[in-house]
mmCIF file of C-alpha atoms and ligand atoms in Angstrom:
data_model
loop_
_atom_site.group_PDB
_atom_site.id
_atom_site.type_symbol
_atom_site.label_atom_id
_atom_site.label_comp_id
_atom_site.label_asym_id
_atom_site.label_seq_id
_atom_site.Cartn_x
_atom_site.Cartn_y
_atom_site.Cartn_z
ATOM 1 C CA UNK A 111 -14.582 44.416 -40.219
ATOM 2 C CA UNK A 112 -17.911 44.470 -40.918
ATOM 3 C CA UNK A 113 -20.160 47.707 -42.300
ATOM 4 C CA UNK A 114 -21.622 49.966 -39.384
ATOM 5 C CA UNK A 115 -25.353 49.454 -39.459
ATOM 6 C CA UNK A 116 -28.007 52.046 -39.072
ATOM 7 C CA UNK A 117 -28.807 50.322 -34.996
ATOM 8 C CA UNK A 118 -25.058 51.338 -35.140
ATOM 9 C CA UNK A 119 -26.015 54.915 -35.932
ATOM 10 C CA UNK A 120 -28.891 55.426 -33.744
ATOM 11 C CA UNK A 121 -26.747 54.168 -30.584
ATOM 12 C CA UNK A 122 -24.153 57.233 -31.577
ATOM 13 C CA UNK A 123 -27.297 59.598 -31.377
ATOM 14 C CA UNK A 124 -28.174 57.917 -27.999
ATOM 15 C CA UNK A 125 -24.542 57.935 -26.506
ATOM 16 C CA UNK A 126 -24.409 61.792 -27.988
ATOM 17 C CA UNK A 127 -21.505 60.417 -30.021
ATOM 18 C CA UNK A 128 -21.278 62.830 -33.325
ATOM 19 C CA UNK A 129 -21.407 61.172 -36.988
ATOM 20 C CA UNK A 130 -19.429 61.893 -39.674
ATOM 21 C CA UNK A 131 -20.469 61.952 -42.914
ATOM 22 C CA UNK A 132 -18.827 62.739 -46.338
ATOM 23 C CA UNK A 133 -19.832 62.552 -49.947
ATOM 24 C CA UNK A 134 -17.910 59.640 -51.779
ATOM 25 C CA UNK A 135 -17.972 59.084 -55.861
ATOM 26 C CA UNK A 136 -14.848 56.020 -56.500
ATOM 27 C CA UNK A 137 -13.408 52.832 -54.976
ATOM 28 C CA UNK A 138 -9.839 54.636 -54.297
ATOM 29 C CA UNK A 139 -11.554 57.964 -52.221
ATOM 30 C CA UNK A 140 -14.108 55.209 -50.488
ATOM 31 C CA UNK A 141 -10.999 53.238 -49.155
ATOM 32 C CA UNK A 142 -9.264 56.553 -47.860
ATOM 33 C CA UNK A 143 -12.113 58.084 -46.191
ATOM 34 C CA UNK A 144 -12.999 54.230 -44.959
ATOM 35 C CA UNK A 145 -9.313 54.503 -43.345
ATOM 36 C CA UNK A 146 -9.690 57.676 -41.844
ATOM 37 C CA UNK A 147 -12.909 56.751 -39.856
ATOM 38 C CA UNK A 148 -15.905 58.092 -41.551
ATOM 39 C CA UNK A 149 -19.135 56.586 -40.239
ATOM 40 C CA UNK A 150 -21.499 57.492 -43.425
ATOM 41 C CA UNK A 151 -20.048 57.611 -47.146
ATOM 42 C CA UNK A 152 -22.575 59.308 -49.304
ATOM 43 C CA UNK A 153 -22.947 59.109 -52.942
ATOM 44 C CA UNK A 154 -24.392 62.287 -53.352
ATOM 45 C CA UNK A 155 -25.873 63.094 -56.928
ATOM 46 C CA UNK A 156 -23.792 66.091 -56.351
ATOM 47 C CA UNK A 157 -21.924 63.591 -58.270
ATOM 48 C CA UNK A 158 -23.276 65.525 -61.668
ATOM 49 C CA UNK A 159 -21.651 68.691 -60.729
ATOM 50 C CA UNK A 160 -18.038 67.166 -58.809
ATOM 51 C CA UNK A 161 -17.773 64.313 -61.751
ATOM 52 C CA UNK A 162 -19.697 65.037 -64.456
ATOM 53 C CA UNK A 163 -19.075 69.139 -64.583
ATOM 54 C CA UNK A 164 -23.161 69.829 -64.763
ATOM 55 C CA UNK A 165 -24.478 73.037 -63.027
ATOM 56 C CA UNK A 166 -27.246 71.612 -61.181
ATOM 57 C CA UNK A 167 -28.135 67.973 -59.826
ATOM 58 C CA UNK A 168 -30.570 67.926 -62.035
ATOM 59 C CA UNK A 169 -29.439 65.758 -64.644
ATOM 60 C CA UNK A 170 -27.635 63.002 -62.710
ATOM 61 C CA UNK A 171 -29.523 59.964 -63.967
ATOM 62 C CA UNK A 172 -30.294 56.555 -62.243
ATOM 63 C CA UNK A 173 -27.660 54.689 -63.893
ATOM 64 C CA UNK A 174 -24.926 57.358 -62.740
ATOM 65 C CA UNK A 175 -25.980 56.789 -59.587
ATOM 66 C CA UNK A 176 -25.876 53.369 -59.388
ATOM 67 C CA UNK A 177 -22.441 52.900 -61.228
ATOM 68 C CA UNK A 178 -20.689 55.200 -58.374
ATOM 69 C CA UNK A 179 -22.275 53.666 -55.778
ATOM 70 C CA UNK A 180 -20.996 50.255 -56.800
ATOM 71 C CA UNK A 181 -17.586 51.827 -56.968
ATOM 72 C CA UNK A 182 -18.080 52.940 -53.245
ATOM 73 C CA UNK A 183 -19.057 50.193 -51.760
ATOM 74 C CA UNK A 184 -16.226 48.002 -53.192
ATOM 75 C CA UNK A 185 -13.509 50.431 -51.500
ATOM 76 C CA UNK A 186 -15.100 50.522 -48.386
ATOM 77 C CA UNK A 187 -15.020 48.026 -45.339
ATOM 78 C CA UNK A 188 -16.723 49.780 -42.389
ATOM 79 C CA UNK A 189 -18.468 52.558 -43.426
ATOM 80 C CA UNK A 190 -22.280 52.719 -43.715
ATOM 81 C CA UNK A 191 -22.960 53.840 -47.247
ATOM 82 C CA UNK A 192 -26.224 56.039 -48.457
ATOM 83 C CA UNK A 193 -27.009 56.981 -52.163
ATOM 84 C CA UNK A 194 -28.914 59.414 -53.370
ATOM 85 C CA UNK A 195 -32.480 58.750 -55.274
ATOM 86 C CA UNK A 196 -31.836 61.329 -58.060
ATOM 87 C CA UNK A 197 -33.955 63.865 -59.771
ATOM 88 C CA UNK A 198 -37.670 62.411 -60.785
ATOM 89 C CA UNK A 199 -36.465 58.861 -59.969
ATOM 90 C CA UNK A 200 -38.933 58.731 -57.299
ATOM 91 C CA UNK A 201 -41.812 60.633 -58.727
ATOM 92 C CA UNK A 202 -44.162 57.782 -58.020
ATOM 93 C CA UNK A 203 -44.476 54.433 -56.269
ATOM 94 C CA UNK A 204 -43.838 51.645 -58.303
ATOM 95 C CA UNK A 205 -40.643 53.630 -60.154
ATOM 96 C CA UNK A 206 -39.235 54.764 -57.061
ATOM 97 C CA UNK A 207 -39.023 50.374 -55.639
ATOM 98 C CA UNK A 208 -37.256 49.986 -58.955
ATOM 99 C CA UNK A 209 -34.458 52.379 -58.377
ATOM 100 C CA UNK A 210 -34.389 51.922 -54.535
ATOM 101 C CA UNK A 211 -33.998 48.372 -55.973
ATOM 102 C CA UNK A 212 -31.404 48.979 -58.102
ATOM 103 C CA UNK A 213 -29.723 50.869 -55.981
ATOM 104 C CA UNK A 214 -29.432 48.462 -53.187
ATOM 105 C CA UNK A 215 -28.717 45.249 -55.356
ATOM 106 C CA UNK A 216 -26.904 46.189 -57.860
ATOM 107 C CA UNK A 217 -25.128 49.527 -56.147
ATOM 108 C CA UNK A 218 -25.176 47.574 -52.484
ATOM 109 C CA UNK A 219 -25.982 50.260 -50.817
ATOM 110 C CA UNK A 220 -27.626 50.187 -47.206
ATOM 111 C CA UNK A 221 -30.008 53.449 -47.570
ATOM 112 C CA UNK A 222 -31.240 55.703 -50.540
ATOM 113 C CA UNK A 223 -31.697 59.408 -49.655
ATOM 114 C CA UNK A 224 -34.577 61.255 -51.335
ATOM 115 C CA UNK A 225 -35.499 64.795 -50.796
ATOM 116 C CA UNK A 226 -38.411 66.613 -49.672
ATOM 117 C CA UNK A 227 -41.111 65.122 -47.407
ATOM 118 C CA UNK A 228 -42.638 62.620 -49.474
ATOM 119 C CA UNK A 229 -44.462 60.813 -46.663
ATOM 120 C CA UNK A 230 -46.113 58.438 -48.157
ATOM 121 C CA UNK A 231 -43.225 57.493 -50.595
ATOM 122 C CA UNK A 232 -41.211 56.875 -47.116
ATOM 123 C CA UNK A 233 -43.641 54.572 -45.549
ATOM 124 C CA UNK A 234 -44.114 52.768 -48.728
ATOM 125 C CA UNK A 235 -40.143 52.022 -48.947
ATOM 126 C CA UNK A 236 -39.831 51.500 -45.332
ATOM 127 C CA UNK A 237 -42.851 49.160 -45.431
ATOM 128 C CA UNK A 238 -40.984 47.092 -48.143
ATOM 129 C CA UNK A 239 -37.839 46.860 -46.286
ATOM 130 C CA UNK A 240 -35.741 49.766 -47.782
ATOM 131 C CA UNK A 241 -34.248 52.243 -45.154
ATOM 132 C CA UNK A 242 -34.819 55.810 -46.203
ATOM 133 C CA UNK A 243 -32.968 59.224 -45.223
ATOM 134 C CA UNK A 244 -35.142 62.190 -45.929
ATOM 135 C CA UNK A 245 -34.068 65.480 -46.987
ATOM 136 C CA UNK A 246 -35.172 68.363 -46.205
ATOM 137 C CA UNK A 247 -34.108 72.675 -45.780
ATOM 138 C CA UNK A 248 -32.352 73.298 -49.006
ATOM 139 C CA UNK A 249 -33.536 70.714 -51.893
ATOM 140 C CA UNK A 250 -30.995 70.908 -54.879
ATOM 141 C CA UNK A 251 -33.503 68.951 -56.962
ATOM 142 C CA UNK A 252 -35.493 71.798 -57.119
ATOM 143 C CA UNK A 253 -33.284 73.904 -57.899
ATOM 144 C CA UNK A 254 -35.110 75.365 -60.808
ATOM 145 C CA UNK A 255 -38.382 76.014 -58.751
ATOM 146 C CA UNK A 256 -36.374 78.104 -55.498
ATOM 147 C CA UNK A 257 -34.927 79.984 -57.951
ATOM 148 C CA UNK A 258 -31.632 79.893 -56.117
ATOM 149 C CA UNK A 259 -29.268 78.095 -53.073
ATOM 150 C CA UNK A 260 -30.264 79.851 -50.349
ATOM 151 C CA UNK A 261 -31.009 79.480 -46.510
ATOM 152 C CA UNK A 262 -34.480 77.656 -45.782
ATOM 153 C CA UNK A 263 -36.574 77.589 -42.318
ATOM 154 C CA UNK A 264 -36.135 81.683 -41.689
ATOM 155 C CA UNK A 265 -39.765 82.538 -41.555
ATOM 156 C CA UNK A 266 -41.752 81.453 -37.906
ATOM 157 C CA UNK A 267 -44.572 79.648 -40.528
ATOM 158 C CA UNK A 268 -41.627 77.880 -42.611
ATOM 159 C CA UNK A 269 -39.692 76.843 -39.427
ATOM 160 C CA UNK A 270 -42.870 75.310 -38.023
ATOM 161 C CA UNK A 271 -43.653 73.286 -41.064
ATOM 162 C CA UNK A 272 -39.881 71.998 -41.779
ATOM 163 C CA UNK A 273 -40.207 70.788 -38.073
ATOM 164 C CA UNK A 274 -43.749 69.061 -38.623
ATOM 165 C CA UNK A 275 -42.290 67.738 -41.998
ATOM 166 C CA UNK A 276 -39.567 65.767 -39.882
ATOM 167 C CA UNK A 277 -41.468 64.629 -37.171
ATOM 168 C CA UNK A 278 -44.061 62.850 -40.173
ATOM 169 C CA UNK A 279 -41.059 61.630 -41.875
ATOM 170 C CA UNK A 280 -39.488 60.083 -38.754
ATOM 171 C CA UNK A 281 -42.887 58.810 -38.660
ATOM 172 C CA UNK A 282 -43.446 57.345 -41.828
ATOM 173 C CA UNK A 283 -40.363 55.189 -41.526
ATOM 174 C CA UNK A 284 -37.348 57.189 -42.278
ATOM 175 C CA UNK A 285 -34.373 55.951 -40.515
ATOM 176 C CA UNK A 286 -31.849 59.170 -40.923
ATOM 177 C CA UNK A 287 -32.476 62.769 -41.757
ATOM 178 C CA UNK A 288 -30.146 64.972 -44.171
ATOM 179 C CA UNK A 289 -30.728 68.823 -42.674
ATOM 180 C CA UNK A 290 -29.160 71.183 -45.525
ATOM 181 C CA UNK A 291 -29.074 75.170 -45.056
ATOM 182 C CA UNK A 292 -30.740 76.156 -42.546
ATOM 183 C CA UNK A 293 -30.539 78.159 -39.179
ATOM 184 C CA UNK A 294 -28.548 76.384 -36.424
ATOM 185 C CA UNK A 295 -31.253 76.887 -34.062
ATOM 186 C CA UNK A 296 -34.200 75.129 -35.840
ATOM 187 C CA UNK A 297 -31.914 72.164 -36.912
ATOM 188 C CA UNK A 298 -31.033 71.794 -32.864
ATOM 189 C CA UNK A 299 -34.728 72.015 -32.031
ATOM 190 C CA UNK A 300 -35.323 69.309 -34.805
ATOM 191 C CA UNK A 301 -32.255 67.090 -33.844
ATOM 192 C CA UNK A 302 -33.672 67.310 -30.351
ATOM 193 C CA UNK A 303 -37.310 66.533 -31.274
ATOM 194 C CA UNK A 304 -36.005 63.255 -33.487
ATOM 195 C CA UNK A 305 -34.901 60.323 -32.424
ATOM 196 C CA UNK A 306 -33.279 59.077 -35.796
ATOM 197 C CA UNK A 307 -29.904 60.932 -36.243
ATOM 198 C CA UNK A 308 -30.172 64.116 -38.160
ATOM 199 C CA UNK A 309 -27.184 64.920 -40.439
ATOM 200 C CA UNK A 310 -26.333 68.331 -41.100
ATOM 201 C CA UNK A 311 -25.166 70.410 -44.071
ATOM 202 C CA UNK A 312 -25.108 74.180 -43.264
ATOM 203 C CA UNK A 313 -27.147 73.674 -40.372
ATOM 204 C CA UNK A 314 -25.044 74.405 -37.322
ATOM 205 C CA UNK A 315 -23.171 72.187 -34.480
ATOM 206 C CA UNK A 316 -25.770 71.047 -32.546
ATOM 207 C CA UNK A 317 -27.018 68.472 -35.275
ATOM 208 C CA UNK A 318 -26.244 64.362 -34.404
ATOM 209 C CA UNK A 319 -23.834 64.696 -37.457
ATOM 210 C CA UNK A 320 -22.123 66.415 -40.548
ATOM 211 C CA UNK A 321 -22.021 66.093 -44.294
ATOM 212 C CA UNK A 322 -19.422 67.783 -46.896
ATOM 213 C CA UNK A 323 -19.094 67.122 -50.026
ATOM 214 C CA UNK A 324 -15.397 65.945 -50.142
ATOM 215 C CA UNK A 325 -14.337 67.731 -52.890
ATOM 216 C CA UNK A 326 -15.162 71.338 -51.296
ATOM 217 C CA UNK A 327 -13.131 70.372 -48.056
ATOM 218 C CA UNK A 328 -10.093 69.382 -50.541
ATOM 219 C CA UNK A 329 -10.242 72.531 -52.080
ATOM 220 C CA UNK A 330 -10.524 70.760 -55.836
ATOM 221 C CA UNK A 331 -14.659 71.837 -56.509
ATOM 222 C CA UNK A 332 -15.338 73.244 -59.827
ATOM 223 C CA UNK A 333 -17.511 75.559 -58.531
ATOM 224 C CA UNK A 334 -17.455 77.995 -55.802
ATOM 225 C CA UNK A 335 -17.237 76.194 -52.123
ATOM 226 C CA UNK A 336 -20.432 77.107 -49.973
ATOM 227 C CA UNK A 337 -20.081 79.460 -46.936
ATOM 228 C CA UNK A 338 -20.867 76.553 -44.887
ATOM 229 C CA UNK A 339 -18.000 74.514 -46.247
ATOM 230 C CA UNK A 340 -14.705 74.269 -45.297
ATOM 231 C CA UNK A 341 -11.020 74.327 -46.889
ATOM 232 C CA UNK A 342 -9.381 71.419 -44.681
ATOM 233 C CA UNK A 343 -6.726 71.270 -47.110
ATOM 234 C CA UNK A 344 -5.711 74.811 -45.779
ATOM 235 C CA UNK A 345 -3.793 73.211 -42.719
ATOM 236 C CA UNK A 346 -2.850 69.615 -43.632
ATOM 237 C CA UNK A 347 -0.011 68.943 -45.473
ATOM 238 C CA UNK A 348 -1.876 65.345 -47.393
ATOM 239 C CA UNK A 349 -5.475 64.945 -48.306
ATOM 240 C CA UNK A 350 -5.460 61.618 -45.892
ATOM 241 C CA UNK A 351 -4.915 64.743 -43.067
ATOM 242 C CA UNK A 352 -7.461 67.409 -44.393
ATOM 243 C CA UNK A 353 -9.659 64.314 -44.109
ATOM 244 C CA UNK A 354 -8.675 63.087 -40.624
ATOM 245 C CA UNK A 355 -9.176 66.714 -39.606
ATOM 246 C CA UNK A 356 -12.539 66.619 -40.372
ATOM 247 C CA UNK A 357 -13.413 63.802 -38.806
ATOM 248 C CA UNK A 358 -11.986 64.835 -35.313
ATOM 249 C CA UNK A 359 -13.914 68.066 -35.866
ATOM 250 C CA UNK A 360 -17.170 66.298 -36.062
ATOM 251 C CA UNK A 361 -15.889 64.301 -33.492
ATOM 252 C CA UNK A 362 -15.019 67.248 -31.293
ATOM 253 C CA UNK A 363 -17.734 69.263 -31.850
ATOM 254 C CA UNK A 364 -15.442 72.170 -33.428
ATOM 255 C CA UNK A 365 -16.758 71.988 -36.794
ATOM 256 C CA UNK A 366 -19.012 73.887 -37.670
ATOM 257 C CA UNK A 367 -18.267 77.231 -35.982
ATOM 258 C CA UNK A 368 -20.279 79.847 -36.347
ATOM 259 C CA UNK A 369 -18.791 81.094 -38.981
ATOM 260 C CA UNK A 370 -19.478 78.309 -41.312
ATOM 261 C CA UNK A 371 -23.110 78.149 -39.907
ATOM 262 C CA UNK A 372 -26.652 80.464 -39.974
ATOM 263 C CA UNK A 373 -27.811 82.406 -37.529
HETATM 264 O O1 KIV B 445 -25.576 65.177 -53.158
HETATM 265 C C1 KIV B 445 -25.012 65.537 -52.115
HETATM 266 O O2 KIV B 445 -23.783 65.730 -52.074
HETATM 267 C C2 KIV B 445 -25.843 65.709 -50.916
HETATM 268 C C3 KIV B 445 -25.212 66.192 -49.649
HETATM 269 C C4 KIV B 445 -24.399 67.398 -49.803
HETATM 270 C C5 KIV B 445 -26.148 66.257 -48.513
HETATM 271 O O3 KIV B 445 -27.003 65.441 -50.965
HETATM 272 NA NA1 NA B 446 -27.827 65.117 -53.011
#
């Protein structure tokens, strides 16, 4: 079998066909999640908080990321894969190539993610033939300017401008959109405005797709599982079921309810 590509992708957004998406740090959890039919493997740089123990994502470095992504790819045979650009490895032009670079030769990744709507940066890496997935709601990376994780896109004004901010991305290049904590009803109106799949996190059912990070569903995080999360370990007796389970959520359209999503 050969990887899913992103033309892949876009046709499951055109035949209404849901995505599923999980975060994905090692060869051995790549193969299983590869197994259980995952479309989109993401090595998050939540990967300095799950692996590394670190409170924020701040410190994941550029090395970290590639290593794990490496790993990743190896185990997997049909899933697409995504990394994350981490914090300030994309604070300008030329240093952001470099990483994308690394990422995608030496990790062998098909997409880096980067957060925030850096239009420019996207055309830029688009332009030079690197396919980009914004980011945008809830930014972990700045974590230390929000203040704290909490639900984006509330206000009319901020709404508006998150839904400008993806239309310029989509725009500018960007081939996938990561939607993290924010009402269900602006990331619909967004999903429906795009036509690259949108990927939610804590933004409601009516995105093209859904992203955990594994370890919350498996009930083995460190820290405290967000509301929008959910314990699939709670009614599977293996972790290859909680995982499975998942997947024919997304699938199904029965994950998220609306208790895991904002109103
Ligand atoms: O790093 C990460 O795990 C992520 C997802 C949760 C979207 O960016
Ligand atoms: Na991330």
């Amino acid at each position: 079998t050969k990887p899913l590509t992103i033309t892949d992708l876009q046709s499951m957004k055109q035949r209404g066909e849901k995505i599923s998406c999980l975060t994905a740090y090692d060869a051995s959890f790549s193969a299983l999640l590869d197994k259980a039919g995952i479309d989109i493997l993401l090595v998050g740089d939540s990967l300095g908080m799950v692996i590394q123990g670190q409170s924020t994502t701040v410190p994941t470095s550029i090395e970290d990321m590639v290593y794990h992504a490496a790993c990743v790819v190896r185990g997997r045979q049909r899933a697409f894969v995504i990394a994350d650009m981490p914090f300030m490895s994309y604070a300008g032009k030329e240093q952001a190539a470099e990483n994308a670079a690394r990422l995608m030769q030496t990790g062998g990744v098909q997409m880096v993610k980067l957060e925030g709507p850096k239009i420019e940066l996207i055309e830029f890496l688009s332009e030079n033939g690197v396919p980009v997935c914004g980011h945008l709601g809830l930014l972990p990376q700045s974590i230390n300017r929000l203040g704290g994780y909490k639900i984006q896109g509330r206000e009319r004004s901020a709404a508006d401008q998150m839904i400008a901010d993806a239309c310029r991305l989509e725009k500018a290049g960007a081939a996938l959109l990561v939607l993290e904590c924010v009402p269900a009803i602006l990331a619909e109106e967004i999903a429906r405005q795009l036509t690259i799949p949108v990927i939610g996190i804590g933004a409601g059912a009516d995105c093209d797709g859904q992203v955990l990070v594994l370890y919350d569903i498996l009930d083995i995080g460190i820290a405290k599982r967000p509301r929008f999360s959910k314990n699939f370990m709670q009614d599977a007796s293996s972790i290859e079921m909680a995982i499975k389970n998942f997947h024919e959520a997304v699938k199904q359209g029965t994950f998220p309810s609306e208790e895991h999503s904002f109103q």
